[in-house]
Amino acid sequence: MYTLLYGLYKYMVQKDEFCVLILGLDNAGKTTYLEAAKTKFTKNYKEMHPSKITTTVGLNIGKIDVAGIRLNFWDLGGQVELQSLWDKYYAESHALIYIVDTSDRERIPDSKETFDKMISSESLTGVPLLVLANKQDIPDCMGVRDVKPIFNKNAHLIGRRDCMVMPVSALNGDGINEGIMWLVDCIKRNIDIRPPRDQDNT
């Protein structure tokens, strides 16, 4: 009887789980963004102070429950030598967040080249894409109007997937909610193509 009740309880409370990749060059603000998302959507979560956030070597994992589903974030290191590991995660992902450091104009071409290589992977075909123009809190940063045309140059690689470019400041939290809710809507629309993770394998 206990097993039956526990099984019913688990069925009632468990949420569909989806995996979201957070990609971008090193120092783009990926881990800061993940911390801001966890702070916004997780009750009583104690945010890590920005001064304590260090360069990601490998993988940071975080999760939030929102709109009846669970998002598992995989924040991957952006150094050149770590980018070769990204494609190991593509097939299991349900959405992509690509973060651009809009305060570092010199590295925009590198970011665009990395983006094009990533988005051309067949394993990511049809996966919703959120491009975040980060560090909007820094004076003289590039705005969305500047960033969008650069990353749209190879629109054929983006294809027919859901795609959005949004301004954000991971440091002060501006734009976090809007981006996450947009992703949730896209993930739910895309559920026939990319169903939730198998609960027994998580």
XYZ file of N, CA and C in Angstrom:
606
model
N 0.834 -1.208 0.000
C 0.000 0.000 0.000
C 0.867 1.256 0.000
N 1.934 1.229 0.817
C 2.836 2.380 0.890
C 3.430 2.673 -0.486
N 3.866 1.596 -1.158
C 4.498 1.758 -2.477
C 3.525 2.393 -3.458
N 2.273 1.980 -3.409
C 1.250 2.528 -4.296
C 1.029 4.015 -4.020
N 0.897 4.350 -2.740
C 0.677 5.749 -2.368
C 1.887 6.610 -2.711
N 3.093 6.065 -2.463
C 4.304 6.818 -2.777
C 4.410 7.059 -4.285
N 4.075 6.011 -5.042
C 4.109 6.140 -6.495
C 3.131 7.194 -6.985
N 1.943 7.227 -6.395
C 0.928 8.218 -6.761
C 1.386 9.619 -6.371
N 1.945 9.740 -5.161
C 2.460 11.038 -4.699
C 3.549 11.555 -5.632
N 4.471 10.653 -5.983
C 5.582 11.045 -6.859
C 5.062 11.492 -8.221
N 4.057 10.774 -8.716
C 3.471 11.124 -10.008
C 2.831 12.512 -9.951
N 2.174 12.810 -8.827
C 1.469 14.085 -8.688
C 2.419 15.273 -8.555
N 3.546 15.070 -7.883
C 4.416 16.216 -7.587
C 5.597 16.360 -8.548
N 5.964 15.291 -9.242
C 7.150 15.408 -10.092
C 6.856 16.290 -11.306
N 7.853 17.000 -11.732
C 7.714 17.912 -12.853
C 8.483 17.374 -14.061
N 7.981 17.706 -15.240
C 8.751 17.390 -16.437
C 10.063 18.164 -16.388
N 11.155 17.484 -16.721
C 12.472 18.112 -16.646
C 13.046 18.357 -18.032
N 13.629 19.537 -18.191
C 14.221 19.935 -19.463
C 15.618 20.507 -19.217
N 16.501 20.296 -20.160
C 17.887 20.737 -20.021
C 18.154 21.958 -20.895
N 18.743 22.972 -20.297
C 19.065 24.216 -20.998
C 20.573 24.433 -20.939
N 21.197 24.569 -22.092
C 22.630 24.850 -22.144
C 22.871 26.350 -22.071
N 23.845 26.757 -21.261
C 24.279 28.157 -21.215
C 25.684 28.200 -21.801
N 25.795 28.826 -22.976
C 27.061 28.849 -23.705
C 27.486 30.277 -23.996
N 28.736 30.433 -24.400
C 29.310 31.739 -24.706
C 30.787 31.721 -24.373
N 31.499 32.757 -24.767
C 32.928 32.839 -24.471
C 33.158 32.949 -22.965
N 34.380 32.639 -22.544
C 34.732 32.854 -21.144
C 34.586 34.339 -20.799
N 34.139 34.601 -19.597
C 33.936 35.961 -19.088
C 32.722 36.676 -19.706
N 31.848 35.929 -20.389
C 30.651 36.560 -20.955
C 29.591 36.812 -19.880
N 29.701 36.097 -18.745
C 28.740 36.272 -17.654
C 27.792 35.098 -17.500
N 28.183 33.931 -17.976
C 27.301 32.752 -17.946
C 26.967 32.313 -16.522
N 27.979 32.195 -15.687
C 27.744 31.730 -14.309
C 26.996 32.789 -13.502
N 27.302 34.050 -13.735
C 26.577 35.137 -13.072
C 25.103 35.099 -13.470
N 24.848 34.810 -14.734
C 23.470 34.690 -15.217
C 22.754 33.534 -14.520
N 23.426 32.390 -14.420
C 22.822 31.225 -13.758
C 22.493 31.543 -12.302
N 23.405 32.206 -11.620
C 23.158 32.597 -10.226
C 21.956 33.536 -10.130
N 21.861 34.476 -11.062
C 20.736 35.426 -11.053
C 19.416 34.702 -11.301
N 19.423 33.716 -12.211
C 18.201 32.954 -12.502
C 17.766 32.148 -11.278
N 18.723 31.509 -10.615
C 18.386 30.729 -9.416
C 17.841 31.649 -8.318
N 18.413 32.824 -8.203
C 17.963 33.778 -7.182
C 16.542 34.252 -7.463
N 16.238 34.518 -8.741
C 14.918 35.033 -9.121
C 13.819 33.987 -8.942
N 14.141 32.732 -9.206
C 13.093 31.717 -9.289
C 13.096 30.693 -8.157
N 14.064 30.772 -7.251
C 14.126 29.796 -6.162
C 13.970 30.511 -4.825
N 12.912 30.165 -4.124
C 12.617 30.819 -2.854
C 13.736 30.542 -1.844
N 14.148 31.575 -1.153
C 15.168 31.495 -0.098
C 16.561 31.096 -0.611
N 16.769 31.154 -1.929
C 18.103 30.833 -2.443
C 19.068 31.971 -2.114
N 20.218 31.625 -1.565
C 21.217 32.640 -1.222
C 22.209 32.762 -2.367
N 22.120 33.877 -3.054
C 22.951 34.090 -4.244
C 24.431 34.185 -3.874
N 25.254 33.596 -4.729
C 26.700 33.724 -4.561
C 27.105 35.154 -4.917
N 27.918 35.757 -4.089
C 28.364 37.127 -4.368
C 29.191 37.131 -5.657
N 28.947 38.118 -6.540
C 29.680 38.154 -7.814
C 31.192 38.058 -7.673
N 31.732 38.593 -6.575
C 33.191 38.554 -6.381
C 33.705 37.126 -6.150
N 32.784 36.224 -5.756
C 33.165 34.831 -5.489
C 33.070 33.955 -6.741
N 32.470 34.485 -7.808
C 32.293 33.698 -9.033
C 33.599 33.669 -9.812
N 34.067 32.471 -10.111
C 35.328 32.314 -10.832
C 35.068 31.706 -12.211
N 36.088 31.705 -13.031
C 35.977 31.143 -14.375
C 35.590 29.668 -14.293
N 34.590 29.297 -15.087
C 34.128 27.908 -15.076
C 35.112 27.020 -15.822
N 35.579 25.998 -15.132
C 36.417 24.987 -15.772
C 35.614 23.694 -15.761
N 34.977 23.404 -16.874
C 34.122 22.232 -16.944
C 32.670 22.623 -16.983
N 31.953 22.405 -15.872
C 30.504 22.524 -15.896
C 29.943 22.977 -14.550
N 29.037 23.956 -14.589
C 28.228 24.315 -13.427
C 26.798 23.853 -13.696
N 26.146 23.329 -12.688
C 24.774 22.847 -12.847
C 23.861 23.605 -11.890
N 22.699 23.962 -12.372
C 21.699 24.606 -11.529
C 20.321 24.214 -12.004
N 19.315 24.394 -11.148
C 17.956 24.067 -11.572
C 16.977 25.044 -10.956
N 15.893 25.276 -11.686
C 14.797 26.095 -11.178
C 13.481 25.432 -11.576
N 12.465 25.610 -10.751
C 11.116 25.170 -11.075
C 10.309 26.401 -11.462
N 9.705 26.341 -12.655
C 8.968 27.499 -13.139
C 7.848 27.021 -14.072
N 6.669 27.605 -13.893
C 5.525 27.334 -14.777
C 5.226 25.842 -14.909
N 5.378 25.107 -13.805
C 5.014 23.699 -13.785
C 6.046 22.738 -14.341
N 7.223 23.243 -14.707
C 8.285 22.366 -15.206
C 9.585 22.661 -14.462
N 10.551 21.779 -14.611
C 11.874 21.989 -14.019
C 12.885 22.205 -15.141
N 13.653 23.282 -15.020
C 14.734 23.552 -15.969
C 16.063 23.208 -15.304
N 16.800 22.313 -15.918
C 18.153 21.980 -15.470
C 19.134 22.723 -16.364
N 19.906 23.611 -15.773
C 20.865 24.413 -16.541
C 22.243 23.772 -16.505
N 22.875 23.726 -17.660
C 24.262 23.290 -17.770
C 25.080 24.475 -18.277
N 25.830 25.060 -17.394
C 26.677 26.224 -17.694
C 28.071 25.688 -18.028
N 28.435 25.739 -19.307
C 29.685 25.133 -19.772
C 30.793 26.168 -19.902
N 32.010 25.779 -19.542
C 33.159 26.669 -19.648
C 33.357 27.160 -21.080
N 33.709 28.430 -21.234
C 33.783 29.036 -22.566
C 35.172 29.200 -23.141
N 36.203 28.761 -22.404
C 37.550 28.861 -22.952
C 37.664 28.020 -24.219
N 38.526 28.442 -25.125
C 38.667 27.774 -26.424
C 38.893 26.272 -26.248
N 39.747 25.909 -25.299
C 40.083 24.491 -25.124
C 38.901 23.678 -24.570
N 37.902 24.358 -23.980
C 36.735 23.657 -23.435
C 35.568 23.601 -24.416
N 35.598 24.447 -25.444
C 34.487 24.487 -26.396
C 34.323 23.172 -27.153
N 35.403 22.414 -27.265
C 35.325 21.131 -27.976
C 34.464 20.118 -27.225
N 34.180 20.401 -25.947
C 33.350 19.503 -25.142
C 31.865 19.829 -25.251
N 31.535 20.994 -25.782
C 30.145 21.435 -25.814
C 29.235 20.436 -26.511
N 29.710 19.915 -27.654
C 28.811 19.079 -28.458
C 28.411 17.776 -27.779
N 29.098 17.426 -26.688
C 28.719 16.224 -25.932
C 27.353 16.410 -25.259
N 26.925 17.653 -25.103
C 25.686 17.957 -24.394
C 24.536 18.330 -25.340
N 24.832 18.513 -26.614
C 23.827 19.036 -27.540
C 22.591 18.142 -27.658
N 22.805 16.848 -27.815
C 21.685 15.940 -28.097
C 20.668 15.885 -26.968
N 21.107 16.159 -25.733
C 20.206 16.078 -24.579
C 19.555 17.408 -24.225
N 19.903 18.467 -24.943
C 19.412 19.795 -24.560
C 18.054 20.092 -25.195
N 17.262 20.875 -24.479
C 15.937 21.289 -24.952
C 15.897 22.763 -25.343
N 16.925 23.508 -24.957
C 17.000 24.933 -25.290
C 18.439 25.409 -25.110
N 18.742 26.522 -25.778
C 20.082 27.109 -25.718
C 20.002 28.552 -25.265
N 20.903 28.918 -24.375
C 21.116 30.330 -24.057
C 22.552 30.641 -24.479
N 22.700 31.604 -25.381
C 24.045 32.019 -25.789
C 24.264 33.442 -25.299
N 25.288 33.611 -24.464
C 25.510 34.902 -23.809
C 26.671 35.645 -24.470
N 26.397 36.900 -24.792
C 27.375 37.760 -25.457
C 27.773 38.894 -24.512
N 29.061 39.099 -24.340
C 29.567 40.214 -23.533
C 29.555 41.466 -24.404
N 28.543 42.311 -24.211
C 28.391 43.491 -25.074
C 29.346 44.620 -24.700
N 30.092 44.434 -23.617
C 31.051 45.473 -23.219
C 32.425 45.233 -23.836
N 32.619 44.059 -24.431
C 33.923 43.695 -24.996
C 33.816 43.600 -26.520
N 33.869 44.750 -27.169
C 33.678 44.807 -28.623
C 34.765 44.049 -29.384
N 35.960 44.006 -28.822
C 37.074 43.351 -29.522
C 36.843 41.851 -29.687
N 36.074 41.261 -28.779
C 35.861 39.809 -28.830
C 34.546 39.412 -29.519
N 33.802 40.390 -30.006
C 32.546 40.076 -30.689
C 32.779 39.151 -31.898
N 33.804 39.394 -32.727
C 34.041 38.460 -33.846
C 34.317 37.030 -33.377
N 35.056 36.886 -32.271
C 35.316 35.547 -31.724
C 34.014 34.899 -31.241
N 33.183 35.703 -30.592
C 31.911 35.197 -30.095
C 31.019 34.766 -31.252
N 31.007 35.562 -32.318
C 30.197 35.232 -33.499
C 30.699 33.950 -34.162
N 32.002 33.796 -34.262
C 32.576 32.592 -34.870
C 32.219 31.348 -34.047
N 32.306 31.475 -32.732
C 31.958 30.369 -31.829
C 30.474 30.040 -31.935
N 29.662 31.072 -32.014
C 28.213 30.913 -32.154
C 27.874 30.155 -33.438
N 28.469 30.557 -34.549
C 28.178 29.919 -35.840
C 28.554 28.439 -35.832
N 29.684 28.143 -35.217
C 30.128 26.746 -35.137
C 29.145 25.924 -34.310
N 28.686 26.494 -33.203
C 27.746 25.810 -32.329
C 26.410 25.575 -33.029
N 25.862 26.629 -33.612
C 24.493 26.578 -34.129
C 24.391 25.717 -35.389
N 25.528 25.431 -36.024
C 25.505 24.613 -37.235
C 25.457 23.115 -36.931
N 25.533 22.746 -35.643
C 25.488 21.336 -35.272
C 24.094 20.738 -35.539
N 24.073 19.605 -36.208
C 22.793 18.930 -36.496
C 22.082 18.495 -35.221
N 22.840 18.277 -34.162
C 22.239 17.841 -32.888
C 21.377 18.928 -32.257
N 21.538 20.177 -32.741
C 20.776 21.297 -32.180
C 19.660 21.772 -33.102
N 19.411 21.047 -34.173
C 18.389 21.452 -35.139
C 17.036 21.621 -34.447
N 16.441 22.797 -34.620
C 15.114 23.064 -34.068
C 15.073 23.448 -32.600
N 16.218 23.422 -31.914
C 16.240 23.733 -30.481
C 16.089 25.246 -30.276
N 15.154 25.688 -29.435
C 14.968 27.126 -29.193
C 16.263 27.795 -28.734
N 16.455 29.030 -29.207
C 17.696 29.755 -28.974
C 17.416 31.143 -28.416
N 18.008 31.419 -27.254
C 17.916 32.747 -26.649
C 19.311 33.357 -26.623
N 19.505 34.421 -27.400
C 20.784 35.133 -27.402
C 20.647 36.321 -26.461
N 21.520 36.390 -25.462
C 21.439 37.452 -24.462
C 22.582 38.438 -24.627
N 22.218 39.685 -24.873
C 23.194 40.776 -24.941
C 23.458 41.213 -23.503
N 24.475 40.613 -22.881
C 24.724 40.795 -21.454
C 25.583 42.027 -21.166
N 25.609 42.380 -19.893
C 26.373 43.502 -19.345
C 25.830 44.853 -19.817
N 24.483 44.921 -19.906
C 23.838 46.170 -20.300
C 23.970 47.243 -19.223
N 24.471 46.864 -18.041
C 24.694 47.828 -16.963
C 25.980 48.618 -17.163
N 26.818 48.184 -18.112
C 28.105 48.860 -18.330
C 27.935 49.972 -19.362
N 28.369 51.196 -19.027
C 28.246 52.300 -19.985
C 28.963 51.989 -21.296
N 28.388 52.457 -22.392
C 28.968 52.310 -23.728
C 29.011 50.852 -24.215
N 28.169 50.008 -23.639
C 28.085 48.629 -24.150
C 27.277 48.640 -25.457
N 27.336 47.562 -26.189
C 26.546 47.426 -27.403
C 25.104 47.075 -27.034
N 24.155 47.689 -27.724
C 22.751 47.368 -27.488
C 22.292 46.225 -28.379
N 21.046 45.812 -28.184
C 20.488 44.727 -29.004
C 20.505 45.103 -30.482
N 20.260 46.382 -30.767
C 20.278 46.832 -32.175
C 21.631 46.598 -32.831
N 22.693 46.656 -32.041
C 24.040 46.410 -32.564
C 24.329 44.916 -32.680
N 23.868 44.174 -31.685
C 24.212 42.748 -31.593
C 23.415 41.906 -32.589
N 22.127 42.203 -32.711
C 21.229 41.359 -33.510
C 21.698 41.169 -34.956
N 22.050 42.245 -35.677
C 22.467 42.063 -37.072
C 23.726 41.203 -37.211
N 24.622 41.303 -36.236
C 25.873 40.531 -36.290
C 25.570 39.041 -36.202
N 24.709 38.673 -35.266
C 24.421 37.253 -35.053
C 23.355 36.720 -36.010
N 22.744 37.625 -36.784
C 21.772 37.201 -37.792
C 22.399 37.042 -39.175
N 23.689 37.325 -39.282
C 24.326 37.283 -40.605
C 24.210 35.908 -41.252
N 24.300 34.873 -40.448
C 24.140 33.520 -40.971
C 22.804 32.945 -40.500
N 21.730 33.635 -40.892
C 20.388 33.247 -40.441
C 20.032 31.832 -40.885
N 20.620 31.373 -41.993
C 20.307 30.020 -42.483
C 20.749 28.953 -41.479
N 21.779 29.273 -40.664
C 22.215 28.320 -39.637
C 21.205 28.252 -38.493
N 20.610 29.388 -38.186
C 19.602 29.439 -37.127
C 18.356 28.673 -37.551
N 17.998 28.797 -38.827
C 16.881 28.024 -39.364
C 15.534 28.495 -38.855
N 14.604 27.548 -38.743
C 13.223 27.892 -38.411
C 12.923 27.771 -36.919
N 13.932 27.583 -36.140
C 13.742 27.457 -34.690
C 13.219 28.759 -34.081
N 12.657 28.656 -32.862
C 12.341 29.854 -32.087
C 13.650 30.532 -31.721
N 13.735 31.829 -31.972
C 14.983 32.559 -31.691
C 14.644 33.967 -31.212
N 15.362 34.405 -30.187
C 15.135 35.742 -29.629
C 16.461 36.328 -29.176
N 16.647 37.624 -29.421
C 17.792 38.356 -28.882
C 17.259 39.344 -27.851
N 17.793 39.286 -26.631
C 17.275 40.135 -25.551
C 18.403 40.823 -24.808
N 18.156 42.034 -24.314
C 19.138 42.696 -23.448
C 19.030 42.146 -22.038
N 20.168 42.054 -21.343
C 20.143 41.531 -19.983
C 21.343 42.073 -19.206
N 21.165 42.176 -17.918
C 22.292 42.416 -17.027
C 22.275 41.315 -15.988
N 23.150 40.340 -16.161
C 23.209 39.232 -15.208
C 23.595 39.739 -13.824
N 24.356 40.833 -13.787
C 24.842 41.362 -12.515
C 23.717 41.932 -11.661
N 22.814 42.708 -12.275
C 21.737 43.297 -11.464
C 20.375 42.641 -11.689
N 20.319 41.631 -12.567
C 19.089 40.848 -12.724
C 18.110 41.350 -13.758
N 18.414 42.460 -14.419
C 17.493 42.986 -15.434
C 17.377 42.018 -16.612
N 16.138 41.708 -16.988
C 15.889 40.879 -18.164
C 15.898 39.378 -17.906
N 16.215 38.970 -16.687
C 16.297 37.537 -16.378
C 14.927 36.866 -16.525
N 13.918 37.440 -15.863
C 12.573 36.847 -15.880
C 12.034 36.707 -17.296
N 12.162 37.771 -18.076
C 11.594 37.778 -19.417
C 12.196 36.675 -20.281
N 13.513 36.515 -20.180
C 14.196 35.502 -20.979
C 13.788 34.088 -20.592
N 13.718 33.834 -19.289
C 13.356 32.499 -18.813
C 11.926 32.147 -19.228
N 10.997 33.082 -19.078
C 9.605 32.800 -19.428
C 9.449 32.590 -20.931
N 10.213 33.317 -21.730
C 10.183 33.095 -23.180
C 10.666 31.683 -23.500
N 11.753 31.263 -22.845
C 12.286 29.919 -23.066
C 11.273 28.843 -22.685
N 10.612 29.022 -21.540
C 9.626 28.049 -21.077
C 8.527 27.864 -22.122
N 8.033 28.965 -22.660
C 6.988 28.884 -23.699
C 7.489 28.106 -24.915
N 8.722 28.366 -25.322
C 9.295 27.697 -26.495
C 9.495 26.205 -26.238
N 9.994 25.878 -25.065
C 10.232 24.472 -24.705
C 8.917 23.694 -24.728
N 7.860 24.295 -24.197
C 6.559 23.628 -24.178
C 6.007 23.451 -25.591
N 6.242 24.446 -26.456
C 5.794 24.328 -27.850
C 6.555 23.242 -28.600
N 7.790 23.020 -28.177
C 8.707 22.114 -28.878
C 8.690 20.693 -28.310
N 7.727 20.424 -27.435
C 7.766 19.196 -26.633
C 7.623 17.923 -27.467
N 6.963 18.023 -28.615
C 6.825 16.839 -29.474
C 8.159 16.450 -30.098
N 8.990 17.454 -30.394
C 10.289 17.190 -31.010
C 11.324 16.805 -29.952
N 11.305 17.512 -28.829
C 12.235 17.226 -27.730
C 11.435 16.988 -26.453
N 11.015 15.751 -26.211
C 10.233 15.465 -24.991
C 11.074 15.638 -23.739
N 10.430 15.694 -22.569
C 11.184 15.874 -21.312
C 12.167 14.743 -21.104
N 13.130 14.994 -20.223
C 14.065 13.937 -19.846
C 13.329 12.800 -19.177
N 13.823 11.601 -19.392
C 13.274 10.433 -18.713
C 13.588 10.550 -17.225
N 12.549 10.612 -16.413
C 12.716 10.840 -14.970
C 13.611 9.785 -14.327
N 13.532 8.560 -14.815
C 14.292 7.463 -14.188
C 15.783 7.548 -14.470
N 16.154 8.384 -15.465
C 17.558 8.494 -15.825
C 18.204 9.774 -15.340
N 17.469 10.555 -14.547
C 18.036 11.818 -14.082
C 18.705 11.655 -12.728
